[in-house]
Short mmCIF file of C-alpha atoms in Angstrom, two decimals:
data_model
loop_
_atom_site.label_atom_id
_atom_site.label_comp_id
_atom_site.label_asym_id
_atom_site.label_seq_id
_atom_site.Cartn_x
_atom_site.Cartn_y
_atom_site.Cartn_z
CA MET A 24 -25.41 43.29 64.80
CA ASN A 25 -26.66 42.72 68.31
CA SER A 26 -29.42 40.26 68.95
CA GLN A 27 -32.51 41.07 70.95
CA SER A 28 -31.11 39.22 73.96
CA ASP A 29 -28.20 41.67 74.13
CA TYR A 30 -30.68 44.36 75.12
CA GLU A 31 -32.82 42.40 77.56
CA PRO A 32 -31.10 43.66 80.73
CA ILE A 33 -32.80 46.79 82.05
CA ILE A 34 -32.03 48.29 85.47
CA ARG A 35 -35.13 48.34 87.62
CA THR A 36 -35.20 49.64 91.17
CA GLY A 37 -38.73 48.42 91.96
CA SER A 38 -40.59 45.15 91.71
CA GLN A 39 -43.39 46.52 89.52
CA ALA A 40 -43.26 47.08 85.77
CA PRO A 41 -41.53 50.34 84.87
CA LEU A 42 -43.52 53.47 84.11
CA LEU A 43 -41.67 53.91 80.81
CA GLU A 44 -39.55 51.38 78.98
CA VAL A 45 -37.50 52.01 75.84
CA ARG A 46 -36.47 48.91 73.89
CA ARG A 47 -33.93 48.82 71.05
CA LEU A 48 -34.83 52.35 69.94
CA LYS A 49 -33.39 53.51 66.63
CA LYS A 50 -33.71 56.81 64.81
CA PHE A 51 -31.94 57.15 61.45
CA PHE A 52 -32.14 60.30 59.35
CA PRO A 53 -31.93 59.40 55.62
CA ILE A 54 -29.44 61.15 53.35
CA HIS A 55 -30.65 61.85 49.80
CA LYS A 56 -28.50 63.05 46.90
CA GLY A 57 -28.85 63.80 43.22
CA ILE A 58 -31.71 64.99 41.07
CA LEU A 59 -33.69 61.84 41.83
CA SER A 60 -33.00 62.16 45.58
CA ARG A 61 -31.45 58.72 45.83
CA HIS A 62 -31.08 57.31 49.34
CA VAL A 63 -27.32 57.06 49.81
CA GLY A 64 -27.01 56.59 53.55
CA ASP A 65 -28.30 57.38 57.03
CA VAL A 66 -27.29 59.48 60.00
CA ARG A 67 -27.55 56.97 62.84
CA ALA A 68 -28.60 59.46 65.52
CA VAL A 69 -29.94 56.80 67.91
CA ASP A 70 -28.77 53.23 67.48
CA ASN A 71 -30.19 50.48 69.72
CA VAL A 72 -30.96 52.35 72.94
CA SER A 73 -32.72 50.58 75.82
CA PHE A 74 -33.56 51.71 79.35
CA ALA A 75 -36.40 51.82 81.88
CA LEU A 76 -37.82 54.63 84.01
CA GLU A 77 -39.55 53.84 87.29
CA GLU A 78 -42.32 55.87 88.88
CA GLY A 79 -40.88 58.79 90.85
CA GLU A 80 -37.38 58.24 89.42
CA THR A 81 -34.99 60.59 87.59
CA LEU A 82 -32.89 59.17 84.76
CA GLY A 83 -30.01 61.36 83.59
CA LEU A 84 -28.76 61.06 80.00
CA VAL A 85 -25.28 62.49 79.48
CA GLY A 86 -22.69 62.59 76.71
CA GLU A 87 -20.97 64.84 74.23
CA SER A 88 -22.89 67.09 71.87
CA GLY A 89 -24.29 65.03 68.99
CA CYS A 90 -24.40 61.72 70.90
CA GLY A 91 -28.19 61.39 70.47
CA LYS A 92 -29.50 62.45 73.89
CA THR A 93 -31.98 65.02 72.59
CA THR A 94 -33.12 62.73 69.76
CA VAL A 95 -33.99 60.05 72.33
CA GLY A 96 -36.05 62.60 74.24
CA ARG A 97 -37.85 63.80 71.12
CA CYS A 98 -38.67 60.22 70.12
CA ILE A 99 -40.15 59.57 73.57
CA LEU A 100 -42.23 62.75 73.23
CA ARG A 101 -43.31 61.60 69.74
CA LEU A 102 -41.95 64.82 68.26
CA LEU A 103 -39.88 62.50 66.06
CA GLU A 104 -41.02 59.13 64.77
CA PRO A 105 -38.46 56.39 65.55
CA THR A 106 -37.09 54.21 62.75
CA SER A 107 -37.63 51.08 64.86
CA GLY A 108 -37.90 49.88 68.42
CA GLU A 109 -40.52 50.11 71.14
CA ILE A 110 -41.54 52.76 73.67
CA LEU A 111 -43.77 51.25 76.34
CA TYR A 112 -45.77 53.48 78.67
CA LYS A 113 -47.27 51.45 81.53
CA GLY A 114 -46.63 48.31 79.51
CA GLU A 115 -48.30 49.51 76.29
CA ASN A 116 -46.35 50.35 73.13
CA ILE A 117 -47.27 53.91 72.12
CA LEU A 118 -45.50 53.86 68.74
CA GLY A 119 -48.05 53.79 65.96
CA SER A 120 -50.82 55.07 68.22
CA SER A 121 -52.83 58.06 67.07
CA GLY A 122 -55.98 60.04 67.82
CA GLU A 123 -57.31 59.96 71.36
CA LYS A 124 -54.74 57.40 72.47
CA LEU A 125 -51.83 59.62 71.41
CA ARG A 126 -53.55 62.66 72.89
CA GLU A 127 -53.78 60.95 76.29
CA TYR A 128 -50.13 59.85 76.10
CA ARG A 129 -48.99 63.41 75.35
CA ARG A 130 -50.95 64.63 78.32
CA GLN A 131 -48.94 62.28 80.54
CA ILE A 132 -45.49 63.19 79.17
CA GLN A 133 -44.43 66.82 78.83
CA PRO A 134 -41.22 68.63 77.77
CA ILE A 135 -39.11 71.41 79.23
CA PHE A 136 -36.98 72.76 76.41
CA GLN A 137 -33.40 74.02 76.51
CA ASP A 138 -33.83 77.62 75.38
CA PRO A 139 -36.19 79.64 77.59
CA TYR A 140 -36.24 82.38 74.95
CA SER A 141 -37.21 80.54 71.74
CA SER A 142 -39.50 77.99 73.45
CA LEU A 143 -42.06 80.66 74.43
CA ASN A 144 -44.20 82.36 71.80
CA PRO A 145 -43.38 86.11 72.08
CA ARG A 146 -46.90 87.05 70.89
CA LYS A 147 -48.70 85.28 73.73
CA THR A 148 -49.18 86.25 77.35
CA VAL A 149 -48.25 84.01 80.27
CA ALA A 150 -51.94 83.14 80.69
CA ASP A 151 -52.09 81.89 77.08
CA LEU A 152 -48.73 80.10 77.19
CA VAL A 153 -49.42 78.15 80.38
CA GLY A 154 -53.19 77.83 80.02
CA GLU A 155 -53.57 76.79 76.38
CA ALA A 156 -53.21 73.08 77.14
CA LEU A 157 -55.80 73.35 79.92
CA LEU A 158 -58.42 74.46 77.37
CA VAL A 159 -57.28 72.05 74.63
CA HIS A 160 -57.56 69.03 76.95
CA GLY A 161 -60.83 70.21 78.47
CA ILE A 162 -59.47 70.58 82.01
CA CYS A 163 -60.74 74.16 82.22
CA GLN A 164 -64.04 75.09 80.58
CA SER A 165 -63.79 78.88 80.72
CA GLU A 166 -61.16 81.61 80.55
CA GLU A 167 -61.79 82.59 84.18
CA GLU A 168 -61.25 79.02 85.34
CA ARG A 169 -58.11 78.81 83.23
CA ASN A 170 -56.68 82.05 84.68
CA GLU A 171 -57.31 80.82 88.20
CA ARG A 172 -55.46 77.58 87.49
CA VAL A 173 -52.57 79.46 85.80
CA CYS A 174 -52.19 81.67 88.89
CA GLU A 175 -51.88 78.53 91.04
CA LEU A 176 -49.22 77.13 88.72
CA LEU A 177 -47.24 80.39 88.72
CA ASN A 178 -47.22 80.42 92.52
CA LYS A 179 -46.10 76.80 92.52
CA VAL A 180 -43.00 77.62 90.41
CA GLY A 181 -42.11 80.72 92.43
CA LEU A 182 -43.65 83.45 90.25
CA SER A 183 -46.24 86.07 91.14
CA SER A 184 -49.80 85.70 89.88
CA THR A 185 -49.60 89.36 88.79
CA TYR A 186 -47.48 88.18 85.82
CA LEU A 187 -50.56 86.66 84.20
CA ASN A 188 -50.90 89.21 81.38
CA ARG A 189 -47.23 89.87 80.73
CA TYR A 190 -45.28 88.79 77.64
CA PRO A 191 -42.08 86.68 77.56
CA HIS A 192 -39.79 89.63 76.70
CA GLU A 193 -40.60 91.16 80.10
CA PHE A 194 -38.91 88.30 82.00
CA SER A 195 -35.35 87.19 82.72
CA GLY A 196 -34.00 83.84 81.52
CA GLY A 197 -34.63 82.14 84.86
CA GLN A 198 -38.18 83.48 85.04
CA ARG A 199 -38.88 82.29 81.49
CA GLN A 200 -37.70 78.81 82.37
CA ARG A 201 -40.04 78.82 85.38
CA ILE A 202 -42.88 79.69 82.98
CA GLY A 203 -41.79 76.71 80.85
CA ILE A 204 -41.89 74.49 83.95
CA ALA A 205 -45.38 75.79 84.85
CA ARG A 206 -46.52 74.92 81.33
CA ALA A 207 -45.04 71.42 81.64
CA ILE A 208 -46.81 70.62 84.92
CA ALA A 209 -50.14 72.20 83.93
CA LEU A 210 -51.69 68.88 82.85
CA ASN A 211 -50.40 66.94 85.90
CA PRO A 212 -48.17 64.66 83.81
CA SER A 213 -46.39 61.59 85.14
CA ILE A 214 -43.16 62.13 83.15
CA ILE A 215 -41.28 65.29 82.20
CA VAL A 216 -38.47 65.27 79.64
CA CYS A 217 -35.99 68.00 80.62
CA ASP A 218 -33.87 68.69 77.54
CA GLU A 219 -30.82 70.68 78.71
CA SER A 220 -33.30 72.69 80.78
CA VAL A 221 -30.68 74.53 82.87
CA SER A 222 -27.72 74.77 80.47
CA ALA A 223 -28.74 78.23 79.18
CA LEU A 224 -28.91 79.68 82.72
CA ASP A 225 -26.15 81.06 84.93
CA VAL A 226 -24.91 78.95 87.84
CA SER A 227 -26.92 80.58 90.65
CA VAL A 228 -30.16 80.38 88.66
CA GLN A 229 -29.32 76.78 87.67
CA ALA A 230 -29.27 75.79 91.35
CA GLN A 231 -32.65 77.46 91.97
CA VAL A 232 -34.28 75.75 89.00
CA LEU A 233 -32.80 72.35 89.93
CA ASN A 234 -34.10 72.68 93.49
CA LEU A 235 -37.51 73.66 92.10
CA LEU A 236 -37.56 70.53 89.91
CA ILE A 237 -36.65 68.36 92.91
CA ASP A 238 -39.40 69.95 95.04
CA LEU A 239 -41.99 69.45 92.28
CA LYS A 240 -40.92 65.82 91.87
CA GLU A 241 -41.56 65.12 95.56
CA GLU A 242 -44.78 67.12 95.66
CA MET A 243 -46.36 65.78 92.45
CA GLY A 244 -44.75 62.33 92.21
CA LEU A 245 -43.08 63.15 88.88
CA SER A 246 -40.55 61.11 86.95
CA TYR A 247 -37.85 62.91 84.97
CA ILE A 248 -35.71 62.12 81.97
CA PHE A 249 -32.99 64.70 82.53
CA ILE A 250 -30.84 65.33 79.45
CA ALA A 251 -27.62 67.27 80.05
CA HIS A 252 -23.91 67.40 79.26
CA ASP A 253 -22.85 68.64 82.71
CA LEU A 254 -22.15 65.63 84.92
CA SER A 255 -22.14 67.65 88.14
CA VAL A 256 -25.69 68.86 87.42
CA VAL A 257 -26.86 65.35 86.57
CA LYS A 258 -25.30 63.99 89.77
CA HIS A 259 -27.32 66.47 91.83
CA ILE A 260 -30.72 65.47 90.46
CA SER A 261 -30.53 61.94 89.01
CA ASP A 262 -31.20 58.54 90.58
CA LYS A 263 -29.44 56.72 87.76
CA ILE A 264 -27.39 57.79 84.75
CA GLY A 265 -27.11 56.61 81.17
CA VAL A 266 -23.89 57.62 79.42
CA MET A 267 -24.35 57.93 75.65
CA TYR A 268 -21.74 57.84 72.90
CA LEU A 269 -22.45 58.05 69.17
CA GLY A 270 -26.13 57.10 69.48
CA GLN A 271 -25.64 54.23 71.92
CA VAL A 272 -25.80 53.80 75.70
CA ALA A 273 -22.26 52.95 76.81
CA GLU A 274 -23.02 52.65 80.53
CA LEU A 275 -26.18 52.61 82.64
CA ALA A 276 -26.15 52.47 86.44
CA PRO A 277 -27.28 54.21 89.63
CA THR A 278 -25.67 57.63 90.04
CA GLN A 279 -23.46 56.60 92.95
CA ASP A 280 -22.08 53.61 91.03
CA VAL A 281 -21.30 55.69 87.93
CA PHE A 282 -19.33 58.25 89.94
CA GLN A 283 -17.57 55.87 92.34
CA THR A 284 -16.92 52.81 90.14
CA PRO A 285 -17.16 53.78 86.45
CA LYS A 286 -16.60 50.80 84.15
CA HIS A 287 -16.57 52.15 80.59
CA PRO A 288 -13.40 53.97 79.43
CA TYR A 289 -15.55 56.78 78.01
CA THR A 290 -17.28 57.33 81.36
CA LYS A 291 -13.88 57.43 83.08
CA ALA A 292 -12.69 60.07 80.62
CA LEU A 293 -15.80 62.20 81.20
CA LEU A 294 -15.42 62.02 84.98
CA SER A 295 -11.72 62.88 84.81
CA ALA A 296 -12.64 66.15 83.08
CA LEU A 297 -14.76 67.37 86.00
CA PRO A 298 -13.20 70.35 87.83
CA ARG A 299 -11.93 69.64 91.33
CA PRO A 300 -13.06 71.84 94.26
CA ASN A 301 -9.53 71.65 95.69
CA PRO A 302 -7.02 73.12 93.16
CA ARG A 303 -4.08 71.59 95.05
CA LYS A 304 -5.38 68.09 94.49
CA LYS A 305 -3.91 66.50 91.38
CA SER A 306 -6.40 65.01 88.94
CA ASN A 307 -5.61 62.09 86.64
CA ARG A 308 -7.01 63.63 83.47
CA ILE A 309 -7.73 61.11 80.70
CA LEU A 310 -7.26 62.84 77.35
CA LEU A 311 -9.06 61.21 74.43
CA LYS A 312 -7.25 61.35 71.11
CA GLY A 313 -8.88 61.96 67.76
CA ASP A 314 -12.33 63.20 66.83
CA VAL A 315 -15.75 61.67 67.38
CA PRO A 316 -16.49 59.42 64.36
CA THR A 317 -19.31 60.38 62.04
CA PRO A 318 -22.70 58.78 62.79
CA ILE A 319 -23.11 58.35 59.02
CA ASN A 320 -20.36 55.74 58.96
CA PRO A 321 -19.50 54.62 62.51
CA PRO A 322 -16.42 52.43 63.01
CA PRO A 323 -16.79 48.63 63.03
CA GLY A 324 -16.98 46.85 66.35
CA CYS A 325 -17.19 49.11 69.38
CA TYR A 326 -18.01 52.67 68.34
CA PHE A 327 -15.49 54.00 70.88
CA ASN A 328 -12.53 51.90 69.71
CA THR A 329 -10.93 54.72 67.65
CA ARG A 330 -10.49 56.88 70.79
CA CYS A 331 -10.35 54.35 73.61
CA PRO A 332 -7.14 54.37 75.72
CA GLU A 333 -7.77 50.73 76.72
CA VAL A 334 -8.59 49.33 73.28
CA LEU A 335 -8.22 45.61 72.53
CA PRO A 336 -7.80 44.06 69.06
CA ILE A 337 -11.28 42.56 69.34
CA CYS A 338 -12.82 46.01 69.89
CA SER A 339 -12.49 46.90 66.20
CA GLU A 340 -13.94 43.58 65.07
CA ILE A 341 -16.93 42.70 67.27
CA GLU A 342 -19.48 45.05 68.81
CA PRO A 343 -19.65 44.40 72.56
CA ALA A 344 -22.90 43.32 74.16
CA MET A 345 -24.47 45.18 77.07
CA LYS A 346 -23.16 43.33 80.13
CA TRP A 347 -23.95 43.20 83.83
CA ALA A 348 -20.86 44.59 85.57
CA SER A 349 -22.71 44.18 88.88
CA ALA A 350 -26.25 43.61 90.09
CA ARG A 351 -27.24 47.19 89.17
CA HIS A 352 -24.56 48.21 86.69
CA LEU A 353 -24.69 47.75 82.90
CA CYS A 354 -21.75 48.45 80.60
CA LYS A 355 -21.19 47.98 76.87
CA CYS A 356 -17.50 47.08 76.84
CA HIS A 357 -15.31 44.03 76.11
CA LEU A 358 -13.15 44.80 79.16
CA VAL A 359 -16.06 44.20 81.53
CA ASP A 360 -16.74 40.70 82.84
CA ASP A 361 -20.38 39.75 82.44
CA ARG A 362 -21.64 38.59 85.84
CA ARG A 363 -24.62 36.94 84.17
CA ARG A 364 -22.94 35.15 81.25
CA SER A 365 -19.40 33.80 81.44
CA ASP A 366 -19.18 32.98 77.72
CA SER A 367 -19.48 36.57 76.41
CA GLY A 368 -16.72 39.01 75.55
CA PRO A 369 -13.10 38.31 74.58
CA PRO A 370 -11.01 35.52 76.18
CA GLN A 371 -10.16 36.31 79.82
CA ASP A 372 -6.40 35.92 79.27
CA MET A 373 -6.54 38.65 76.59
CA ILE A 374 -8.28 40.98 79.05
CA ASP A 375 -5.78 40.14 81.82
CA ARG A 376 -2.79 40.84 79.54
CA ARG A 377 -4.25 44.17 78.47
CA LYS A 378 -4.96 45.18 82.08
CA GLU A 379 -1.37 44.33 83.06
CA GLU A 380 -0.09 46.56 80.22
CA LEU A 381 -2.30 49.44 81.31
CA TYR A 382 -1.93 49.00 85.07
CA PRO A 383 1.40 47.39 86.11
CA LYS A 384 1.29 45.48 89.38
CA SER A 385 3.74 47.86 91.02
CA LYS A 386 1.21 50.67 90.67
CA PRO A 387 -2.32 50.61 92.04
CA ASP A 388 -5.22 51.04 89.68
CA ALA A 389 -6.01 54.64 88.96
CA VAL A 390 -8.93 55.92 90.99
CA ILE A 391 -10.97 58.84 89.80
CA GLU A 392 -11.93 61.09 92.67
CA VAL A 393 -15.10 63.13 92.21
#
């Protein structure tokens, strides 16, 4: 089990305290069996996740389906209660808060959900969907004032104010997602959690919605937690990227560093799967063998050791610590030299031998072109 010090390093791009900081976050879903509903195990959906989000920054969370991205987002939104850990907003832990304190926090952090169809109540008009929060939080005192504010929000997201009294079934998927965005920015939040917010849209509409999110970020000073499985989309919008695998953050670094100098074998495999714009250019595809282990009973040591093409004997025995691969680059892997601590990880000669086996001196190291 990792100590607290293993999760101290957090990438920060500014000198001030981060807007949002997640520390050692865990979310386990209990498994009960039998007539007496005995607790027989847990689904470890999120297991020791830490990161920081600066003001005006976009953090992308990527990984395979079931890696825990959405659960992290729901815990931050307080739609799910974490098993343990801390979520600090402007330096104050919001876990355990309730009443007016929780109400104020939820005003500052809003979601944009994945499905633009099921996330909108089909029985309510656009005025009700976007304007409900304005009345609940006392921003607008009357229906007329609310409608005026909703019209402004619709114009801001590229929709006509004449849509005020229409119902969700009268809109396309892209228009519905714009309504969801208008609802998210209605309270002037500081953080928006975008949970696969463009994955249900076609490519041309995806680009429009992404550009809208970027414009709103600059105009309103928003910070985003952008959850997605498409690395090319995340590259377009994110300032830094966290790569998740089986409930843990495997790599965390600025976007440019992740794409140009990936450190974790899992990140390299994900990047190798990206389609190339030039079909004549050969890609060095890294194929991972086996299936993703179950989060009910993850493998000992590094969770990725059962599929890793660069596995060491120590990987199945000791869980690696989160290490500084460079001044801005964190990676949870035994193969990475910790620039901060020289005494962590496996012996250097073991790493050198393994690297020689994987990359003979006669051949240059494989470079992933993106």
